[in-house]
PDB file of C-alpha atoms in Angstrom:
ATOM      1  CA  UNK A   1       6.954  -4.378  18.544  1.00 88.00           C
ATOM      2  CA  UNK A   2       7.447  -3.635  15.100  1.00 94.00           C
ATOM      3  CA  UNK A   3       6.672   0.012  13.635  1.00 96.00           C
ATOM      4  CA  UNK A   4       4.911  -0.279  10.180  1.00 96.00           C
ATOM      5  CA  UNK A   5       4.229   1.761   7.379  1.00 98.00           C
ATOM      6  CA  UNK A   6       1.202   0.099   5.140  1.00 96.00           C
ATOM      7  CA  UNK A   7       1.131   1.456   1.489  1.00 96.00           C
ATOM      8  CA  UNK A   8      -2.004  -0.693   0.148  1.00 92.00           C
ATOM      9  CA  UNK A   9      -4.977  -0.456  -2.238  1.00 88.00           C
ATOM     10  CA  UNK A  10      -7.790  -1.588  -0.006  1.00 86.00           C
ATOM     11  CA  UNK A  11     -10.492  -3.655  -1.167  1.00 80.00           C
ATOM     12  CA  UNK A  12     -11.392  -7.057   0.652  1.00 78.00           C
ATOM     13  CA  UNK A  13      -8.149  -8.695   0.976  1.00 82.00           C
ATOM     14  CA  UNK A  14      -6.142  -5.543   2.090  1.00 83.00           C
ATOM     15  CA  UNK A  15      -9.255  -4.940   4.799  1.00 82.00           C
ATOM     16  CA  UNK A  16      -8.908  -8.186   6.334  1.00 85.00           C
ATOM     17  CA  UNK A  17      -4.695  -7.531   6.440  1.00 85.00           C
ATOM     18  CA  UNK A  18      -5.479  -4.253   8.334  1.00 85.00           C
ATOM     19  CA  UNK A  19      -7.898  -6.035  10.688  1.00 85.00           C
ATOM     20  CA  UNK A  20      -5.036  -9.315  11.183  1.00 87.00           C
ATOM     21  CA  UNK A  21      -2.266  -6.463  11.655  1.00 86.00           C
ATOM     22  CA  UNK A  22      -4.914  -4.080  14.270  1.00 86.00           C
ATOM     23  CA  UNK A  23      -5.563  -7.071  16.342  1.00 86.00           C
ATOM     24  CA  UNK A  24      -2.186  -7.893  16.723  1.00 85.00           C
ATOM     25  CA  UNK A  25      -1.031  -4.622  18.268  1.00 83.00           C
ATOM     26  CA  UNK A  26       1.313  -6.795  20.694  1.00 87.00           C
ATOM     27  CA  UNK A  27       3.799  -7.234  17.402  1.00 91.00           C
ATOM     28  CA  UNK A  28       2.535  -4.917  15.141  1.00 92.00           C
ATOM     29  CA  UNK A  29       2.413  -1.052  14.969  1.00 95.00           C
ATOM     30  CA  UNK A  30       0.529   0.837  11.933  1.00 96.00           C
ATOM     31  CA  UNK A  31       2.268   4.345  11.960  1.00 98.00           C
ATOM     32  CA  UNK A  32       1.131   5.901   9.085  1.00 98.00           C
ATOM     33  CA  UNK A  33      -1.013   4.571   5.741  1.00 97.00           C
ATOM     34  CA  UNK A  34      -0.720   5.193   2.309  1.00 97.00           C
ATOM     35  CA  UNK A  35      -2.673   4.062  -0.785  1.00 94.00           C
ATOM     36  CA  UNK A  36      -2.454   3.186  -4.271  1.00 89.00           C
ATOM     37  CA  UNK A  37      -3.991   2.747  -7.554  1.00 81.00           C
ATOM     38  CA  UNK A  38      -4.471  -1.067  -8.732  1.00 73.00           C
ATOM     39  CA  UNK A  39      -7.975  -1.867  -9.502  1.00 67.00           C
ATOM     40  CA  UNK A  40      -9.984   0.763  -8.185  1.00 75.00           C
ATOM     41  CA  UNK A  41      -9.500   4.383  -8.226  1.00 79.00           C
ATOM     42  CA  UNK A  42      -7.043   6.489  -6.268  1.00 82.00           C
ATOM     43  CA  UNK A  43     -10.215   8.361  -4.314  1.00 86.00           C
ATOM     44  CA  UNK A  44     -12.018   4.933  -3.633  1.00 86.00           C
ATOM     45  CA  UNK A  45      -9.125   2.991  -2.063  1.00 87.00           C
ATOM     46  CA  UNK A  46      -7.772   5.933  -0.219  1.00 92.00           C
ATOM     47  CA  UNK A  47     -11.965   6.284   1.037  1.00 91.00           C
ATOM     48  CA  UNK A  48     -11.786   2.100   1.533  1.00 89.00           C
ATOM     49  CA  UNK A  49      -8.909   2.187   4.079  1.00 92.00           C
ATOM     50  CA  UNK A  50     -10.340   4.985   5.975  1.00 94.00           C
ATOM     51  CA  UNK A  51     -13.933   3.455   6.365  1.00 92.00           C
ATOM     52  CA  UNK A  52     -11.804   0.770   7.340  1.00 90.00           C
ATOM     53  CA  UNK A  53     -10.198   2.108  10.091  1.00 94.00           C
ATOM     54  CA  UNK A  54     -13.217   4.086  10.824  1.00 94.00           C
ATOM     55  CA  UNK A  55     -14.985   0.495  11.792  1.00 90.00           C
ATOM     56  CA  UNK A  56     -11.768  -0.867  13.506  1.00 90.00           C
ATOM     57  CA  UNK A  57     -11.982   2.293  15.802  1.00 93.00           C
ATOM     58  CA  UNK A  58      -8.174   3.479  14.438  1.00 94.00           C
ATOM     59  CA  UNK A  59      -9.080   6.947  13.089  1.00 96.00           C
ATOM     60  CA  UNK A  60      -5.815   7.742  14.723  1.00 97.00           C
ATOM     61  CA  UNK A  61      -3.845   6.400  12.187  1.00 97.00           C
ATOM     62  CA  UNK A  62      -3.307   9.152   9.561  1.00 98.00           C
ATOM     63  CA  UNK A  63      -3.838   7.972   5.731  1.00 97.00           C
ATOM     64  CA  UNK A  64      -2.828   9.735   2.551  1.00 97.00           C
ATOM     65  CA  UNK A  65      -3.474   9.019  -1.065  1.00 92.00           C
ATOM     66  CA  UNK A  66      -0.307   8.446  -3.368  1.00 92.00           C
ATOM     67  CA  UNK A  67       0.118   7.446  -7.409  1.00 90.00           C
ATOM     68  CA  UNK A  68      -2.982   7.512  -9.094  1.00 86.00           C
ATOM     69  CA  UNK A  69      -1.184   5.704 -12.028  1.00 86.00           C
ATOM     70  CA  UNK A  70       1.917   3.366 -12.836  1.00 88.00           C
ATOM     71  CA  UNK A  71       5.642   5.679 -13.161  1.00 90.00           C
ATOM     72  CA  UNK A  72       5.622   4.792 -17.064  1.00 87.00           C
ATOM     73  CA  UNK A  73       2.503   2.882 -18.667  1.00 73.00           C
ATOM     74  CA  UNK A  74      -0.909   4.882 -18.370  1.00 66.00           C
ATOM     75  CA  UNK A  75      -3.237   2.729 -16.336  1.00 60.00           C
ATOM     76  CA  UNK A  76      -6.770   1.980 -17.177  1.00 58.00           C
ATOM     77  CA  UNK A  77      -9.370   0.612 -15.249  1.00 53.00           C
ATOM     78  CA  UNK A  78     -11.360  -2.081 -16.672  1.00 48.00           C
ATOM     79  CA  UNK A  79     -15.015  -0.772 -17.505  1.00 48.00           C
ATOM     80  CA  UNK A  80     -16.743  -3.235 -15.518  1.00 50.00           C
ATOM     81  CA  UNK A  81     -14.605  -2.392 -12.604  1.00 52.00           C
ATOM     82  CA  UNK A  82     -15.559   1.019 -12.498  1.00 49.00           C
ATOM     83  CA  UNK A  83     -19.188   0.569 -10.883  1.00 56.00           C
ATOM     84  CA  UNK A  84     -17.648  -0.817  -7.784  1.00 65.00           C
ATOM     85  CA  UNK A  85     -15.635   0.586  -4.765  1.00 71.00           C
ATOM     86  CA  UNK A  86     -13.657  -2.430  -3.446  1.00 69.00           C
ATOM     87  CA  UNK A  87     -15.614  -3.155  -0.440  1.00 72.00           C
ATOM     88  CA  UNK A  88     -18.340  -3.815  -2.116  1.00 76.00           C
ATOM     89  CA  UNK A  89     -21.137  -6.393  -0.785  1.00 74.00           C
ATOM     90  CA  UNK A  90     -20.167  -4.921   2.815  1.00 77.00           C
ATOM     91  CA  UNK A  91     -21.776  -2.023   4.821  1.00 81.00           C
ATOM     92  CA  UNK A  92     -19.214   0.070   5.943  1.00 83.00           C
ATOM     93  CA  UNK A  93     -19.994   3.266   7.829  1.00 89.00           C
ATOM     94  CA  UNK A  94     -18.402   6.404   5.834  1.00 92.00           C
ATOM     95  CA  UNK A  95     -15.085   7.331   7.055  1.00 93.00           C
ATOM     96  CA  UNK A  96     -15.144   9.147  11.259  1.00 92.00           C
ATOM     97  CA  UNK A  97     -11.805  11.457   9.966  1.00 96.00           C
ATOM     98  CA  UNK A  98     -10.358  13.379   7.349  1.00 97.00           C
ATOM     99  CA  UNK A  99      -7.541  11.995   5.007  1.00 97.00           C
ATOM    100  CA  UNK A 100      -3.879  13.778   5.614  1.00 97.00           C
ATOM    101  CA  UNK A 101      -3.351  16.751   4.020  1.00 96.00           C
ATOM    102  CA  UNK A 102       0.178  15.333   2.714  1.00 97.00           C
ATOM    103  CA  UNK A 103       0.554  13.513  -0.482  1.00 96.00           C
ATOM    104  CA  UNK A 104       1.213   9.221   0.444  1.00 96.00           C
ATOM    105  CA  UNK A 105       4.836   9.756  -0.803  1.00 97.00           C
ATOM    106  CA  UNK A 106       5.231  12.971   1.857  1.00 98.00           C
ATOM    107  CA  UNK A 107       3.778  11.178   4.792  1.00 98.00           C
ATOM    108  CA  UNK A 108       5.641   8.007   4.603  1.00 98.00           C
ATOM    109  CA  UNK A 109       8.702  10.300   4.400  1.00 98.00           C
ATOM    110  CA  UNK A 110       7.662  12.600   7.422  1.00 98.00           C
ATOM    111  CA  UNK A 111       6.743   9.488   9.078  1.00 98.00           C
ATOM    112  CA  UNK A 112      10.338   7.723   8.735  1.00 98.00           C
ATOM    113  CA  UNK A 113      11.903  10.776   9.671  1.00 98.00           C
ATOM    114  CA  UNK A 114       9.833  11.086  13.078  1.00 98.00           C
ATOM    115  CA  UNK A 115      10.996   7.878  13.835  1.00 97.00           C
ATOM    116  CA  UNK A 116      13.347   7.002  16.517  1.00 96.00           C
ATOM    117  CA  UNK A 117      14.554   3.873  14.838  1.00 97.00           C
ATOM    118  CA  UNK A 118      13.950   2.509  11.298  1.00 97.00           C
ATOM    119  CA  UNK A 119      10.842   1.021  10.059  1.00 98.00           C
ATOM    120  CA  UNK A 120       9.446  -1.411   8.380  1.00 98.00           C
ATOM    121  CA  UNK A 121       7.365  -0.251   5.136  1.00 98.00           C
ATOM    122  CA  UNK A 122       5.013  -3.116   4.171  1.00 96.00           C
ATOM    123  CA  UNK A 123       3.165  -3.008   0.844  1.00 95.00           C
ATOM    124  CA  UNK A 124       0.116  -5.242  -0.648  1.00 90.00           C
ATOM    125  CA  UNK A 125      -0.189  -3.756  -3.658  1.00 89.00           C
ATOM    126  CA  UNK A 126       1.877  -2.057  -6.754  1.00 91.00           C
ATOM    127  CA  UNK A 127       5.136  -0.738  -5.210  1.00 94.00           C
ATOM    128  CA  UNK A 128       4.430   2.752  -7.354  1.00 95.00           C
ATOM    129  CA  UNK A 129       4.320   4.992  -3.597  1.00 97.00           C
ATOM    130  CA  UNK A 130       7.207   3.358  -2.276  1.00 98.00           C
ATOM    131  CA  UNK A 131       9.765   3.487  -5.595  1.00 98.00           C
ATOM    132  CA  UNK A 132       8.725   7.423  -5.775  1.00 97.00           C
ATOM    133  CA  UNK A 133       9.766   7.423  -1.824  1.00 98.00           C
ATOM    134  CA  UNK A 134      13.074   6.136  -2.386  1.00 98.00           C
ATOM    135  CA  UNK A 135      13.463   8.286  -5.585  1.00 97.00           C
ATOM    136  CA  UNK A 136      12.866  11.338  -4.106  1.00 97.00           C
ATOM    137  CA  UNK A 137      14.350  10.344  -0.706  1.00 98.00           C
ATOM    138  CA  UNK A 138      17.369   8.469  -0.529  1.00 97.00           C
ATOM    139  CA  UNK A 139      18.384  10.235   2.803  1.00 97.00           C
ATOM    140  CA  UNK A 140      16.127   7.910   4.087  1.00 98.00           C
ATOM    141  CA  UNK A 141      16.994   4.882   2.889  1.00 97.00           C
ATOM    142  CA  UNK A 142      18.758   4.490   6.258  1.00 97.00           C
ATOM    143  CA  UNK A 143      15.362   4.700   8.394  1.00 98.00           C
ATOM    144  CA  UNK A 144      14.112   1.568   6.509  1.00 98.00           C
ATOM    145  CA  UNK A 145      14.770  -1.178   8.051  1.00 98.00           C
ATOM    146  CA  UNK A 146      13.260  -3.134   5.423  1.00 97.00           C
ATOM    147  CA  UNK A 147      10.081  -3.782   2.996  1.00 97.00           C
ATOM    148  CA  UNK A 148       8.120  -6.481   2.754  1.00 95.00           C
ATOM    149  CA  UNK A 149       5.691  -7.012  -0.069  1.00 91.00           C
ATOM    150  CA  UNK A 150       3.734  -9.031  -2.039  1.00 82.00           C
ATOM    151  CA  UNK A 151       4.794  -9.416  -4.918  1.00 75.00           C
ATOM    152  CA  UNK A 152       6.493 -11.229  -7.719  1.00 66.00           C
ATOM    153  CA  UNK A 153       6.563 -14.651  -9.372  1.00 63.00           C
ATOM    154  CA  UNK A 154       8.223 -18.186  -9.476  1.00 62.00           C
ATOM    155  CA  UNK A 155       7.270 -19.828 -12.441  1.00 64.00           C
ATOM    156  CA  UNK A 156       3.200 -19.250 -12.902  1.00 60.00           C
ATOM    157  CA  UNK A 157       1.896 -15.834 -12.131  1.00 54.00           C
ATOM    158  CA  UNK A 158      -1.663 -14.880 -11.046  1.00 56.00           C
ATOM    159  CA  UNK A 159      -2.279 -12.135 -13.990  1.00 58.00           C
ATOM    160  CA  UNK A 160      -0.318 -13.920 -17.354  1.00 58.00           C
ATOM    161  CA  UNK A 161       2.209 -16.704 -16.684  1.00 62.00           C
ATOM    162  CA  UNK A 162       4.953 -16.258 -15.154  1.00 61.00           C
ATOM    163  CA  UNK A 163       3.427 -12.767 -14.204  1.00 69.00           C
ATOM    164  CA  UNK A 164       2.191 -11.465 -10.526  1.00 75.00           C
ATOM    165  CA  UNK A 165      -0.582  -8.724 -10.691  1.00 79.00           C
ATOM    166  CA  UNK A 166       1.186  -6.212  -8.080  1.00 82.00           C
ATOM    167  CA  UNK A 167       4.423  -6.097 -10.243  1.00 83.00           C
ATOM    168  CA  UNK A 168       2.778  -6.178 -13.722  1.00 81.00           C
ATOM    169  CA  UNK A 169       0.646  -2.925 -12.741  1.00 83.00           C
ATOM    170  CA  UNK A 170       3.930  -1.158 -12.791  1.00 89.00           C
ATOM    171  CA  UNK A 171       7.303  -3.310 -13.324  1.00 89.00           C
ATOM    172  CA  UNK A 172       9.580  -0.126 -13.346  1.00 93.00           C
ATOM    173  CA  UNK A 173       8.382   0.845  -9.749  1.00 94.00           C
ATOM    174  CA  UNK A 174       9.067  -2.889  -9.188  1.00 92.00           C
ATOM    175  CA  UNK A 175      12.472  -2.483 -10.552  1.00 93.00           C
ATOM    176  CA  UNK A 176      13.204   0.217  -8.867  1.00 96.00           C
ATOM    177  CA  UNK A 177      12.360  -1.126  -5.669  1.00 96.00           C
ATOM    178  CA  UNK A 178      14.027  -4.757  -5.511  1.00 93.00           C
ATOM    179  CA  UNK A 179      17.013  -2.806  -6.789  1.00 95.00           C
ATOM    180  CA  UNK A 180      17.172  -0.357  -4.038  1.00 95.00           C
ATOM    181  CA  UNK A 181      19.730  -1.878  -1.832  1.00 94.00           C
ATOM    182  CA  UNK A 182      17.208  -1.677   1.107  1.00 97.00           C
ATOM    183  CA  UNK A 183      16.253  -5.151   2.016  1.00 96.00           C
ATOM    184  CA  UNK A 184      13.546  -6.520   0.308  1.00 95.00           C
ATOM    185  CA  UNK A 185      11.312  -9.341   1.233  1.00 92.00           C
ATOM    186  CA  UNK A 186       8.834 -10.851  -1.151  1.00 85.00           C
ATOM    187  CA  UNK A 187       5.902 -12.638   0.059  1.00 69.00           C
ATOM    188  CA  UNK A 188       4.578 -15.022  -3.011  1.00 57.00           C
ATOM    189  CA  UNK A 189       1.063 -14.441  -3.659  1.00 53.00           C
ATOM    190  CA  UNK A 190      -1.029 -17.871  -3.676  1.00 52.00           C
ATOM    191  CA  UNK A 191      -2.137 -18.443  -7.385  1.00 47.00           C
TER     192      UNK A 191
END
């Protein structure tokens, strides 16, 4: 079994990756989630992955909030995206726990150190959380065994061309993260 930490930005997509990686508890282990801005707001995607796990029955798993923007460019939401949560369309009862105290950055950090061998840290959106994590602790670089994420582009891009919508929300996090020296797998988006 493989110990996970998520860092996502929960709408749809990222719901129906939590339910594939809950029902597959044979392989997969969630040990800790944390969330990030893309096209909703900090507070709604951190709310969408714990009404999430409130309807999967895994209020056990702890989730935090993390960058509200990119590390360089401000980020604004588009103003028709601001009437929406994410899950919309969907009745989802409101979240059955209360959101860690720590900050996304802290608890993946707390939760690599707990860990008795490294982890995995899998991301499926911007890589903002996970750049500040390896920024501020490179004494755990060690307890990653590696991240997987989606992200990146060969040749067309789903945002511009040539461009992929995770790594255009913030390319220096990006940068920072496929420069790391942890192991990096990138899982091509379908465009």
């Amino acid at each position: 079994m493989t110990d996970i930490i998520l860092d996502c930005d929960p709408g749809h997509e990222d719901f129906f990756g939590l339910m594939l990686a809950l029902a597959n508890t044979e392989q997969v282990n969630i040990k800790a989630i944390s969330t990030t801005v893309a096209y909703q707001t900090v507070e709604n995607v951190q709310r969408n992955a714990m009404k999430a796990l409130t309807l999967l029955g895994r209020t056990d798993i702890p989730v935090a909030h993390g960058a509200a923007k990119p590390l360089v460019e401000p980020f604004g939401l588009a103003d028709n995206w601001r009437e929406f949560t994410g899950l919309d369309g969907a009745d989802f009862p409101e979240p059955g726990f209360a959101p860690s105290e720590l900050s996304g950055i802290e608890l993946m950090a707390k939760t690599l150190r707990e860990a008795d061998a490294p982890m995995v840290i899998a991301i499926s959106g911007p890589v903002t959380n996970v750049a500040l994590l390896l920024a501020a602790h490179p004494e755990l670089h060690n307890k990653i065994e590696k991240i997987v994420l989606m992200g990146g582009a060969i040749n067309t891009g789903n945002r511009y061309p040539g461009v992929e919508y995770n790594f255009s929300i913030d390319p220096e996090a990006a940068k920072i993260v496929v420069n790391s020296r942890v192991p990096v797998v990138m899982r091509l988006p379908v465009t």
